[in-house]
PDB file of C-alpha atoms in Angstrom:
ATOM      1  CA  MET A  65       0.042  -0.034  -0.247  1.00  0.00           C
ATOM      2  CA  SER A  66       1.161   3.426  -0.866  1.00  0.00           C
ATOM      3  CA  SER A  67       0.206   7.116   0.074  1.00  0.00           C
ATOM      4  CA  ARG A  68       1.729   9.434  -2.226  1.00  0.00           C
ATOM      5  CA  VAL A  69       1.250  13.373  -2.442  1.00  0.00           C
ATOM      6  CA  ASN A  70       2.382  14.838  -5.690  1.00  0.00           C
ATOM      7  CA  SER A  71       5.105  17.568  -4.853  1.00  0.00           C
ATOM      8  CA  ASP A  72       4.730  19.354  -8.320  1.00  0.00           C
ATOM      9  CA  PRO A  73       3.207  22.998  -8.040  1.00  0.00           C
ATOM     10  CA  PRO A  74      -0.578  22.813  -8.382  1.00  0.00           C
ATOM     11  CA  PRO A  75      -1.973  23.144 -11.555  1.00  0.00           C
ATOM     12  CA  SER A  76      -4.702  25.897 -12.396  1.00  0.00           C
ATOM     13  CA  ARG A  77      -8.312  25.235 -11.798  1.00  0.00           C
ATOM     14  CA  ALA A  78      -8.906  25.250 -15.291  1.00  0.00           C
ATOM     15  CA  ALA A  79      -6.199  22.691 -15.984  1.00  0.00           C
ATOM     16  CA  LEU A  80      -7.512  20.679 -13.629  1.00  0.00           C
ATOM     17  CA  SER A  81     -10.995  20.741 -14.930  1.00  0.00           C
ATOM     18  CA  ARG A  82      -9.816  19.352 -18.192  1.00  0.00           C
ATOM     19  CA  ARG A  83      -8.211  16.526 -16.310  1.00  0.00           C
ATOM     20  CA  SER A  84     -10.490  13.604 -15.430  1.00  0.00           C
ATOM     21  CA  GLY A  85      -9.828  11.036 -12.724  1.00  0.00           C
ATOM     22  CA  ALA A  86      -8.848   8.561 -15.202  1.00  0.00           C
ATOM     23  CA  ASP A  87      -5.841  10.900 -16.379  1.00  0.00           C
ATOM     24  CA  LEU A  88      -4.601  11.053 -12.590  1.00  0.00           C
ATOM     25  CA  ALA A  89      -5.224   7.101 -12.193  1.00  0.00           C
ATOM     26  CA  ASN A  90      -3.803   6.314 -15.195  1.00  0.00           C
ATOM     27  CA  ALA A  91      -0.316   7.483 -13.858  1.00  0.00           C
ATOM     28  CA  LEU A  92      -0.304   4.784 -11.562  1.00  0.00           C
ATOM     29  CA  GLY A  93       0.468   2.113 -13.962  1.00  0.00           C
ATOM     30  CA  PRO A  94       0.032   0.780 -17.579  1.00  0.00           C
ATOM     31  CA  GLN A  95      -1.919  -1.641 -19.069  1.00  0.00           C
ATOM     32  CA  ARG A  96      -5.172  -0.919 -17.499  1.00  0.00           C
ATOM     33  CA  LEU A  97      -8.474  -2.375 -18.756  1.00  0.00           C
ATOM     34  CA  GLU A  98     -11.240   0.175 -18.051  1.00  0.00           C
ATOM     35  CA  LEU A  99     -14.267  -1.612 -17.021  1.00  0.00           C
ATOM     36  CA  LEU A 100     -16.842   1.022 -15.671  1.00  0.00           C
ATOM     37  CA  ARG A 101     -16.685   5.000 -15.104  1.00  0.00           C
ATOM     38  CA  VAL A 102     -19.693   6.738 -13.352  1.00  0.00           C
ATOM     39  CA  ALA A 103     -19.547  10.334 -12.009  1.00  0.00           C
ATOM     40  CA  CYS A 104     -22.059  12.266 -10.098  1.00  0.00           C
ATOM     41  CA  SER A 105     -22.607  15.353  -8.301  1.00  0.00           C
ATOM     42  CA  PRO A 106     -22.137  15.359  -4.603  1.00  0.00           C
ATOM     43  CA  GLY A 107     -25.568  16.295  -3.716  1.00  0.00           C
ATOM     44  CA  SER A 108     -26.708  13.202  -5.539  1.00  0.00           C
ATOM     45  CA  SER A 109     -28.334  10.220  -3.170  1.00  0.00           C
ATOM     46  CA  ILE A 110     -27.446   7.414  -5.724  1.00  0.00           C
ATOM     47  CA  THR A 111     -25.042   5.423  -3.514  1.00  0.00           C
ATOM     48  CA  GLU A 112     -27.606   2.571  -3.075  1.00  0.00           C
ATOM     49  CA  GLU A 113     -28.434   2.101  -6.753  1.00  0.00           C
ATOM     50  CA  LEU A 114     -24.662   2.279  -7.500  1.00  0.00           C
ATOM     51  CA  HIS A 115     -23.806   0.028  -5.178  1.00  0.00           C
ATOM     52  CA  ALA A 116     -26.470  -2.515  -6.421  1.00  0.00           C
ATOM     53  CA  PHE A 117     -25.247  -2.056  -9.739  1.00  0.00           C
ATOM     54  CA  VAL A 118     -21.510  -2.591  -8.792  1.00  0.00           C
ATOM     55  CA  VAL A 119     -22.585  -5.672  -6.943  1.00  0.00           C
ATOM     56  CA  ALA A 120     -24.362  -7.169 -10.042  1.00  0.00           C
ATOM     57  CA  PHE A 121     -21.507  -6.119 -12.339  1.00  0.00           C
ATOM     58  CA  THR A 122     -18.818  -7.598 -10.163  1.00  0.00           C
ATOM     59  CA  LYS A 123     -20.847 -10.575  -9.359  1.00  0.00           C
ATOM     60  CA  LEU A 124     -21.013 -11.465 -13.201  1.00  0.00           C
ATOM     61  CA  ARG A 125     -17.448 -10.772 -13.507  1.00  0.00           C
ATOM     62  CA  TYR A 126     -15.360 -12.242 -10.356  1.00  0.00           C
ATOM     63  CA  ARG A 127     -15.588 -14.866  -7.860  1.00  0.00           C
ATOM     64  CA  PRO A 128     -18.315 -14.015  -4.856  1.00  0.00           C
ATOM     65  CA  ALA A 129     -15.381 -13.094  -2.631  1.00  0.00           C
ATOM     66  CA  VAL A 130     -13.636 -10.749  -4.722  1.00  0.00           C
ATOM     67  CA  ALA A 131     -16.792  -9.553  -5.911  1.00  0.00           C
ATOM     68  CA  ASP A 132     -17.524  -8.508  -2.077  1.00  0.00           C
ATOM     69  CA  ARG A 133     -14.266  -6.879  -1.725  1.00  0.00           C
ATOM     70  CA  ILE A 134     -14.787  -5.021  -4.648  1.00  0.00           C
ATOM     71  CA  ALA A 135     -18.396  -3.697  -3.776  1.00  0.00           C
ATOM     72  CA  LEU A 136     -17.112  -2.772  -0.204  1.00  0.00           C
ATOM     73  CA  THR A 137     -14.294  -0.808  -1.478  1.00  0.00           C
ATOM     74  CA  ALA A 138     -16.414   1.027  -4.261  1.00  0.00           C
ATOM     75  CA  TYR A 139     -19.187   1.908  -1.608  1.00  0.00           C
ATOM     76  CA  GLU A 140     -17.156   3.299   0.999  1.00  0.00           C
ATOM     77  CA  LEU A 141     -14.399   5.251  -1.120  1.00  0.00           C
ATOM     78  CA  PHE A 142     -17.639   6.575  -3.089  1.00  0.00           C
ATOM     79  CA  ALA A 143     -19.564   7.640  -0.105  1.00  0.00           C
ATOM     80  CA  ASN A 144     -16.247   9.341   1.276  1.00  0.00           C
ATOM     81  CA  GLY A 145     -15.819  11.264  -1.963  1.00  0.00           C
ATOM     82  CA  LEU A 146     -19.641  12.341  -1.567  1.00  0.00           C
ATOM     83  CA  SER A 147     -19.444  13.265   2.227  1.00  0.00           C
ATOM     84  CA  TYR A 148     -16.104  15.111   2.021  1.00  0.00           C
ATOM     85  CA  GLY A 149     -15.610  16.229  -1.312  1.00  0.00           C
ATOM     86  CA  SER A 150     -16.148  19.793  -2.751  1.00  0.00           C
ATOM     87  CA  ILE A 151     -19.752  20.499  -3.599  1.00  0.00           C
ATOM     88  CA  SER A 152     -18.997  22.263  -6.728  1.00  0.00           C
ATOM     89  CA  SER A 153     -17.227  19.462  -8.491  1.00  0.00           C
ATOM     90  CA  MET A 154     -18.251  15.659  -9.534  1.00  0.00           C
ATOM     91  CA  VAL A 155     -17.503  12.515  -7.456  1.00  0.00           C
ATOM     92  CA  ALA A 156     -15.959   9.982 -10.016  1.00  0.00           C
ATOM     93  CA  LEU A 157     -15.971   6.283  -9.706  1.00  0.00           C
ATOM     94  CA  GLU A 158     -13.813   3.801 -11.933  1.00  0.00           C
ATOM     95  CA  LEU A 159     -13.361   0.046 -12.014  1.00  0.00           C
ATOM     96  CA  ALA A 160     -10.389  -1.206 -13.869  1.00  0.00           C
ATOM     97  CA  GLU A 161      -8.196  -4.564 -14.332  1.00  0.00           C
ATOM     98  CA  GLU A 162      -4.606  -4.196 -14.158  1.00  0.00           C
ATOM     99  CA  GLN A 163      -2.089  -7.131 -14.063  1.00  0.00           C
ATOM    100  CA  GLY A 164      -4.144  -9.508 -12.018  1.00  0.00           C
ATOM    101  CA  PHE A 165      -5.907  -6.573  -9.779  1.00  0.00           C
ATOM    102  CA  VAL A 166      -9.091  -4.844  -9.888  1.00  0.00           C
ATOM    103  CA  LEU A 167      -8.427  -1.110  -9.202  1.00  0.00           C
ATOM    104  CA  VAL A 168     -11.274   0.944  -7.493  1.00  0.00           C
ATOM    105  CA  THR A 169     -10.785   4.368  -8.223  1.00  0.00           C
ATOM    106  CA  VAL A 170     -12.750   7.403  -6.578  1.00  0.00           C
ATOM    107  CA  THR A 171     -11.702  10.847  -7.662  1.00  0.00           C
ATOM    108  CA  ASN A 172     -13.100  14.378  -6.462  1.00  0.00           C
ATOM    109  CA  GLU A 173     -12.089  17.598  -5.636  1.00  0.00           C
ATOM    110  CA  ALA A 174     -11.730  18.761  -1.655  1.00  0.00           C
ATOM    111  CA  ILE A 175     -10.122  21.282   0.543  1.00  0.00           C
ATOM    112  CA  GLN A 176      -6.432  21.014   1.408  1.00  0.00           C
ATOM    113  CA  ALA A 177      -7.212  19.931   4.964  1.00  0.00           C
ATOM    114  CA  ARG A 178      -9.687  17.113   3.737  1.00  0.00           C
ATOM    115  CA  ILE A 179      -6.873  15.871   1.681  1.00  0.00           C
ATOM    116  CA  LYS A 180      -4.179  16.003   4.569  1.00  0.00           C
ATOM    117  CA  VAL A 181      -6.559  14.111   6.770  1.00  0.00           C
ATOM    118  CA  LEU A 182      -7.142  11.622   4.229  1.00  0.00           C
ATOM    119  CA  VAL A 183      -3.282  11.010   3.357  1.00  0.00           C
ATOM    120  CA  GLU A 184      -2.680  10.653   7.026  1.00  0.00           C
ATOM    121  CA  ARG A 185      -5.548   8.184   7.603  1.00  0.00           C
ATOM    122  CA  CYS A 186      -4.125   6.098   5.050  1.00  0.00           C
ATOM    123  CA  ALA A 187      -0.713   6.181   6.150  1.00  0.00           C
ATOM    124  CA  LEU A 188      -2.017   5.097   9.746  1.00  0.00           C
ATOM    125  CA  LEU A 189      -3.789   2.202   7.896  1.00  0.00           C
ATOM    126  CA  ARG A 190      -0.442   1.158   6.088  1.00  0.00           C
ATOM    127  CA  THR A 191       1.082   0.821   9.632  1.00  0.00           C
ATOM    128  CA  ASP A 192      -1.245  -1.479  11.251  1.00  0.00           C
ATOM    129  CA  ALA A 193      -4.979  -1.836   9.804  1.00  0.00           C
ATOM    130  CA  LYS A 194      -6.369  -4.306  12.234  1.00  0.00           C
ATOM    131  CA  SER A 195      -5.380  -1.814  15.182  1.00  0.00           C
ATOM    132  CA  ILE A 196      -6.934   1.031  13.683  1.00  0.00           C
ATOM    133  CA  TYR A 197     -10.000  -0.884  12.841  1.00  0.00           C
ATOM    134  CA  MET A 198     -10.085  -1.997  16.468  1.00  0.00           C
ATOM    135  CA  GLU A 199      -9.665   1.509  17.278  1.00  0.00           C
ATOM    136  CA  GLU A 200     -12.706   2.715  15.414  1.00  0.00           C
ATOM    137  CA  ILE A 201     -15.000  -0.149  16.718  1.00  0.00           C
ATOM    138  CA  ARG A 202     -14.018   0.606  20.151  1.00  0.00           C
ATOM    139  CA  ARG A 203     -14.440   4.451  19.698  1.00  0.00           C
ATOM    140  CA  ASN A 204     -18.306   3.764  19.033  1.00  0.00           C
ATOM    141  CA  VAL A 205     -18.634   1.009  21.601  1.00  0.00           C
ATOM    142  CA  THR A 206     -17.251   3.676  24.448  1.00  0.00           C
ATOM    143  CA  GLY A 207     -19.368   6.379  22.991  1.00  0.00           C
ATOM    144  CA  GLY A 208     -16.429   8.228  21.679  1.00  0.00           C
ATOM    145  CA  ILE A 209     -16.748  10.760  18.950  1.00  0.00           C
ATOM    146  CA  PRO A 210     -16.774   8.639  15.852  1.00  0.00           C
ATOM    147  CA  ARG A 211     -14.594   9.632  12.988  1.00  0.00           C
ATOM    148  CA  ALA A 212     -15.015   8.833   9.262  1.00  0.00           C
ATOM    149  CA  MET A 213     -12.433   6.202   9.139  1.00  0.00           C
ATOM    150  CA  LEU A 214     -14.114   3.294   9.811  1.00  0.00           C
ATOM    151  CA  GLY A 215     -14.925   2.580   6.005  1.00  0.00           C
ATOM    152  CA  LEU A 216     -11.534   3.052   4.964  1.00  0.00           C
ATOM    153  CA  ALA A 217     -10.537   0.623   8.078  1.00  0.00           C
ATOM    154  CA  ARG A 218     -13.023  -1.778   6.671  1.00  0.00           C
ATOM    155  CA  ILE A 219     -11.533  -1.796   3.175  1.00  0.00           C
ATOM    156  CA  VAL A 220      -8.104  -2.491   4.453  1.00  0.00           C
ATOM    157  CA  HIS A 221      -8.563  -4.768   7.151  1.00  0.00           C
ATOM    158  CA  GLU A 222     -11.875  -6.552   6.235  1.00  0.00           C
ATOM    159  CA  ALA A 223     -11.538  -6.787   2.601  1.00  0.00           C
ATOM    160  CA  GLY A 224      -7.634  -6.932   2.343  1.00  0.00           C
ATOM    161  CA  VAL A 225      -7.617  -4.144  -0.170  1.00  0.00           C
ATOM    162  CA  GLU A 226      -4.514  -1.860  -0.561  1.00  0.00           C
ATOM    163  CA  LEU A 227      -5.198   1.873  -0.366  1.00  0.00           C
ATOM    164  CA  SER A 228      -2.820   4.605  -2.075  1.00  0.00           C
ATOM    165  CA  VAL A 229      -3.854   8.279  -2.412  1.00  0.00           C
ATOM    166  CA  VAL A 230      -2.816  10.714  -5.118  1.00  0.00           C
ATOM    167  CA  ALA A 231      -3.232  14.509  -4.695  1.00  0.00           C
ATOM    168  CA  GLN A 232      -2.857  17.029  -7.259  1.00  0.00           C
ATOM    169  CA  GLY A 233      -4.045  20.948  -6.153  1.00  0.00           C
ATOM    170  CA  SER A 234      -7.451  20.189  -4.920  1.00  0.00           C
ATOM    171  CA  ALA A 235      -8.176  17.023  -6.905  1.00  0.00           C
ATOM    172  CA  VAL A 236      -7.683  13.779  -5.076  1.00  0.00           C
ATOM    173  CA  THR A 237      -7.586  10.078  -6.284  1.00  0.00           C
ATOM    174  CA  VAL A 238      -7.824   7.046  -3.871  1.00  0.00           C
ATOM    175  CA  VAL A 239      -7.319   3.725  -5.463  1.00  0.00           C
ATOM    176  CA  GLY A 240      -8.266   0.336  -3.653  1.00  0.00           C
ATOM    177  CA  ARG A 241      -6.296  -2.482  -5.205  1.00  0.00           C
ATOM    178  CA  CYS A 242      -7.915  -5.786  -4.999  1.00  0.00           C
ATOM    179  CA  LYS A 243      -6.250  -8.910  -5.843  1.00  0.00           C
ATOM    180  CA  SER A 244      -8.970 -10.760  -8.627  1.00  0.00           C
TER     181      SER A 244
ATOM    182  CA  MET B 249     -45.014 -11.559  26.578  1.00  0.00           C
ATOM    183  CA  SER B 250     -43.239  -8.895  24.186  1.00  0.00           C
ATOM    184  CA  ASN B 251     -45.243  -7.058  21.446  1.00  0.00           C
ATOM    185  CA  LEU B 252     -42.421  -6.559  19.269  1.00  0.00           C
ATOM    186  CA  SER B 253     -44.590  -6.810  16.089  1.00  0.00           C
ATOM    187  CA  SER B 254     -46.569  -4.023  17.182  1.00  0.00           C
ATOM    188  CA  ILE B 255     -43.499  -1.722  16.274  1.00  0.00           C
ATOM    189  CA  ALA B 256     -43.838  -0.476  12.654  1.00  0.00           C
ATOM    190  CA  VAL B 257     -41.280  -2.071  10.684  1.00  0.00           C
ATOM    191  CA  PRO B 258     -39.672   0.483   8.288  1.00  0.00           C
ATOM    192  CA  LYS B 259     -40.016  -0.065   4.606  1.00  0.00           C
ATOM    193  CA  ILE B 260     -36.756  -0.159   2.839  1.00  0.00           C
ATOM    194  CA  ASP B 261     -36.484  -1.684  -0.533  1.00  0.00           C
ATOM    195  CA  SER B 262     -33.082  -3.181  -0.248  1.00  0.00           C
ATOM    196  CA  LEU B 263     -33.905  -4.690   2.942  1.00  0.00           C
ATOM    197  CA  THR B 264     -36.624  -6.920   4.710  1.00  0.00           C
ATOM    198  CA  LEU B 265     -37.003  -6.871   8.633  1.00  0.00           C
ATOM    199  CA  ALA B 266     -39.100  -9.485  10.253  1.00  0.00           C
ATOM    200  CA  VAL B 267     -39.558 -10.096  13.952  1.00  0.00           C
ATOM    201  CA  SER B 268     -41.442 -12.703  16.002  1.00  0.00           C
ATOM    202  CA  GLU B 269     -41.582 -13.621  19.367  1.00  0.00           C
ATOM    203  CA  ALA B 270     -39.813 -17.169  18.635  1.00  0.00           C
ATOM    204  CA  ASP B 271     -37.465 -16.218  16.135  1.00  0.00           C
ATOM    205  CA  GLY B 272     -36.142 -12.756  17.370  1.00  0.00           C
ATOM    206  CA  LEU B 273     -35.458 -10.386  14.476  1.00  0.00           C
ATOM    207  CA  VAL B 274     -34.590 -11.563  11.122  1.00  0.00           C
ATOM    208  CA  LEU B 275     -32.683  -9.102   8.329  1.00  0.00           C
ATOM    209  CA  THR B 276     -32.390 -10.079   4.978  1.00  0.00           C
ATOM    210  CA  GLY B 277     -30.822  -8.121   2.155  1.00  0.00           C
ATOM    211  CA  THR B 278     -28.205  -5.202   2.021  1.00  0.00           C
ATOM    212  CA  ILE B 279     -28.023  -1.812   4.002  1.00  0.00           C
ATOM    213  CA  ALA B 280     -26.653   0.803   1.637  1.00  0.00           C
ATOM    214  CA  SER B 281     -28.529   3.781   2.837  1.00  0.00           C
ATOM    215  CA  ARG B 282     -25.972   6.587   3.729  1.00  0.00           C
ATOM    216  CA  ASP B 283     -27.806   7.455   7.014  1.00  0.00           C
ATOM    217  CA  PRO B 284     -29.734   4.303   8.217  1.00  0.00           C
ATOM    218  CA  ASN B 285     -30.095   5.716  11.468  1.00  0.00           C
ATOM    219  CA  PRO B 286     -33.445   7.771  11.243  1.00  0.00           C
ATOM    220  CA  THR B 287     -34.956   4.708   9.999  1.00  0.00           C
ATOM    221  CA  ILE B 288     -33.335   1.130  10.959  1.00  0.00           C
ATOM    222  CA  GLY B 289     -31.650   2.644  14.094  1.00  0.00           C
ATOM    223  CA  ALA B 290     -34.856   4.151  15.190  1.00  0.00           C
ATOM    224  CA  TYR B 291     -36.384   0.929  14.968  1.00  0.00           C
ATOM    225  CA  PHE B 292     -33.764  -1.104  16.814  1.00  0.00           C
ATOM    226  CA  LYS B 293     -34.036   1.410  19.628  1.00  0.00           C
ATOM    227  CA  LYS B 294     -37.935   0.592  19.806  1.00  0.00           C
ATOM    228  CA  VAL B 295     -37.219  -2.912  19.962  1.00  0.00           C
ATOM    229  CA  HIS B 296     -34.455  -2.422  22.576  1.00  0.00           C
ATOM    230  CA  GLU B 297     -36.925  -0.188  24.687  1.00  0.00           C
ATOM    231  CA  GLN B 298     -39.457  -2.978  24.297  1.00  0.00           C
ATOM    232  CA  LEU B 299     -37.177  -5.966  25.334  1.00  0.00           C
ATOM    233  CA  LEU B 300     -36.140  -3.733  28.602  1.00  0.00           C
ATOM    234  CA  ALA B 301     -39.855  -3.816  29.786  1.00  0.00           C
ATOM    235  CA  THR B 302     -40.213  -7.308  29.033  1.00  0.00           C
ATOM    236  CA  LYS B 303     -37.000  -8.439  30.124  1.00  0.00           C
ATOM    237  CA  PRO B 304     -35.648 -11.631  27.890  1.00  0.00           C
ATOM    238  CA  SER B 305     -32.608 -13.361  28.956  1.00  0.00           C
ATOM    239  CA  LYS B 306     -31.514 -12.772  25.426  1.00  0.00           C
ATOM    240  CA  PHE B 307     -32.470 -11.477  22.169  1.00  0.00           C
ATOM    241  CA  THR B 308     -31.734 -13.202  18.699  1.00  0.00           C
ATOM    242  CA  VAL B 309     -30.856 -11.231  15.696  1.00  0.00           C
ATOM    243  CA  ASP B 310     -30.339 -13.408  12.541  1.00  0.00           C
ATOM    244  CA  LEU B 311     -28.008 -11.744  10.075  1.00  0.00           C
ATOM    245  CA  THR B 312     -27.399 -14.733   7.785  1.00  0.00           C
ATOM    246  CA  GLY B 313     -29.146 -13.184   4.989  1.00  0.00           C
ATOM    247  CA  LEU B 314     -27.986  -9.718   5.316  1.00  0.00           C
ATOM    248  CA  THR B 315     -25.117  -9.602   2.392  1.00  0.00           C
ATOM    249  CA  PHE B 316     -23.682  -6.200   2.706  1.00  0.00           C
ATOM    250  CA  VAL B 317     -23.884  -3.446   5.025  1.00  0.00           C
ATOM    251  CA  ASN B 318     -21.974  -0.239   4.863  1.00  0.00           C
ATOM    252  CA  SER B 319     -19.960   1.540   7.682  1.00  0.00           C
ATOM    253  CA  SER B 320     -22.971   3.344   8.740  1.00  0.00           C
ATOM    254  CA  ALA B 321     -25.072   0.347   9.548  1.00  0.00           C
ATOM    255  CA  VAL B 322     -22.196  -1.270  11.289  1.00  0.00           C
ATOM    256  CA  ARG B 323     -22.618   1.469  13.847  1.00  0.00           C
ATOM    257  CA  LEU B 324     -26.198   0.769  14.452  1.00  0.00           C
ATOM    258  CA  PHE B 325     -25.354  -2.744  15.710  1.00  0.00           C
ATOM    259  CA  ILE B 326     -22.416  -1.047  18.048  1.00  0.00           C
ATOM    260  CA  ASP B 327     -25.156   1.335  19.219  1.00  0.00           C
ATOM    261  CA  TRP B 328     -27.769  -1.399  20.262  1.00  0.00           C
ATOM    262  CA  ALA B 329     -24.923  -3.276  22.162  1.00  0.00           C
ATOM    263  CA  MET B 330     -24.103   0.483  23.804  1.00  0.00           C
ATOM    264  CA  TRP B 331     -27.564   0.516  25.024  1.00  0.00           C
ATOM    265  CA  ILE B 332     -27.466  -2.526  26.508  1.00  0.00           C
ATOM    266  CA  GLY B 333     -24.384  -1.798  28.219  1.00  0.00           C
ATOM    267  CA  GLN B 334     -25.774   1.305  29.444  1.00  0.00           C
ATOM    268  CA  ALA B 335     -28.876   0.264  30.980  1.00  0.00           C
ATOM    269  CA  GLY B 336     -26.860  -1.007  33.984  1.00  0.00           C
ATOM    270  CA  LYS B 337     -24.155  -2.981  35.892  1.00  0.00           C
ATOM    271  CA  THR B 338     -25.651  -6.276  34.657  1.00  0.00           C
ATOM    272  CA  PRO B 339     -27.053  -6.351  30.909  1.00  0.00           C
ATOM    273  CA  PRO B 340     -30.789  -6.456  30.900  1.00  0.00           C
ATOM    274  CA  TYR B 341     -30.652  -9.019  28.324  1.00  0.00           C
ATOM    275  CA  LYS B 342     -27.870 -10.366  25.625  1.00  0.00           C
ATOM    276  CA  LEU B 343     -27.830  -9.631  21.854  1.00  0.00           C
ATOM    277  CA  HIS B 344     -27.245 -13.008  20.126  1.00  0.00           C
ATOM    278  CA  PHE B 345     -26.251 -12.561  16.670  1.00  0.00           C
ATOM    279  CA  ARG B 346     -26.673 -15.342  14.312  1.00  0.00           C
ATOM    280  CA  ILE B 347     -23.770 -14.756  11.367  1.00  0.00           C
ATOM    281  CA  ALA B 348     -22.909 -16.700   8.363  1.00  0.00           C
ATOM    282  CA  ARG B 349     -19.545 -18.184   8.086  1.00  0.00           C
ATOM    283  CA  SER B 350     -19.536 -17.574   4.522  1.00  0.00           C
ATOM    284  CA  ILE B 351     -20.085 -13.701   4.931  1.00  0.00           C
ATOM    285  CA  THR B 352     -16.676 -11.817   5.745  1.00  0.00           C
ATOM    286  CA  TRP B 353     -18.036  -8.611   7.195  1.00  0.00           C
ATOM    287  CA  GLN B 354     -20.086 -10.288   9.477  1.00  0.00           C
ATOM    288  CA  GLN B 355     -17.258 -12.557  10.744  1.00  0.00           C
ATOM    289  CA  THR B 356     -14.911  -9.489  10.976  1.00  0.00           C
ATOM    290  CA  ASN B 357     -17.133  -6.857  12.484  1.00  0.00           C
ATOM    291  CA  PHE B 358     -19.047  -8.982  15.113  1.00  0.00           C
ATOM    292  CA  THR B 359     -15.658 -10.886  16.146  1.00  0.00           C
ATOM    293  CA  ALA B 360     -14.617  -7.440  17.110  1.00  0.00           C
ATOM    294  CA  LEU B 361     -17.673  -6.244  18.551  1.00  0.00           C
ATOM    295  CA  GLN B 362     -17.784  -9.360  20.795  1.00  0.00           C
ATOM    296  CA  SER B 363     -14.161  -8.953  21.914  1.00  0.00           C
ATOM    297  CA  LEU B 364     -15.285  -5.360  23.343  1.00  0.00           C
ATOM    298  CA  ALA B 365     -18.436  -5.920  24.748  1.00  0.00           C
ATOM    299  CA  PRO B 366     -18.273 -10.065  25.658  1.00  0.00           C
ATOM    300  CA  ASN B 367     -21.259  -9.397  28.348  1.00  0.00           C
ATOM    301  CA  VAL B 368     -23.345  -8.060  25.979  1.00  0.00           C
ATOM    302  CA  ILE B 369     -23.036  -9.962  22.757  1.00  0.00           C
ATOM    303  CA  GLU B 370     -23.135 -13.684  21.869  1.00  0.00           C
ATOM    304  CA  ILE B 371     -22.110 -14.809  18.455  1.00  0.00           C
ATOM    305  CA  GLU B 372     -23.543 -17.903  16.615  1.00  0.00           C
ATOM    306  CA  SER B 373     -21.981 -18.881  13.312  1.00  0.00           C
ATOM    307  CA  LYS B 374     -24.084 -20.900  10.805  1.00  0.00           C
TER     308      LYS B 374
END
């Protein structure tokens, strides 16, 4: 699992708007077979319908256990994008295959503080996903303030999916890499 | 004798909720709503309040047909365990979760939850 932040000077907003999530995600590796791309506005409430579609699609293409992992990853990343992304930009979900892995990519724009938190959380999960997951469950059991990290922790700990983050200016792409 | 069947069951397209005195609560389908608390959480709360009044030793929640829940829905089950834990030094009843060995989210999340609230939660894997 990697957590990367591009250190280049941020591109202009106009330049960013010309770049799709696929452009950013394609920088992660060659020989990708794109399977699915969906984008919607943050105010949308299509998570249930989108989840049902992803489940149906992945169950046709993969073993049930793999389909379940992809569906969980797609749901939680997309829901996070809707919840924490900029209200003025689209949230995009993409599924692709690359060298024996399924890549679940969610791209959206967010304020720098949100991106920083996301990068930090992914880095934490890289160190010890099980402990972070248990901490999130414990935080809820003991009545602590829930953080929006249970979903990411489930992706890594429960589904065994690797997460990486690529940020460029206000655009952030989170990729879940699931062995197919 | 409880009167669980008198509690209005929320209508959710992807989920079937069935309750009976004999079988407890049976959930079938998926929970993918971004905020299930006002519907399912509120229903769980009413069931819990009814159980506090009738004082069964345990209450079974059958999840073997619940194939997917999002993280917001995981919190619903955690909340239920919390309500029981907060009801007194001795839990008024135990939550007996019947889960499927073949469904990863159930094994992972309920094993973790039971380890944190062993006096409140029982797990039966089928």
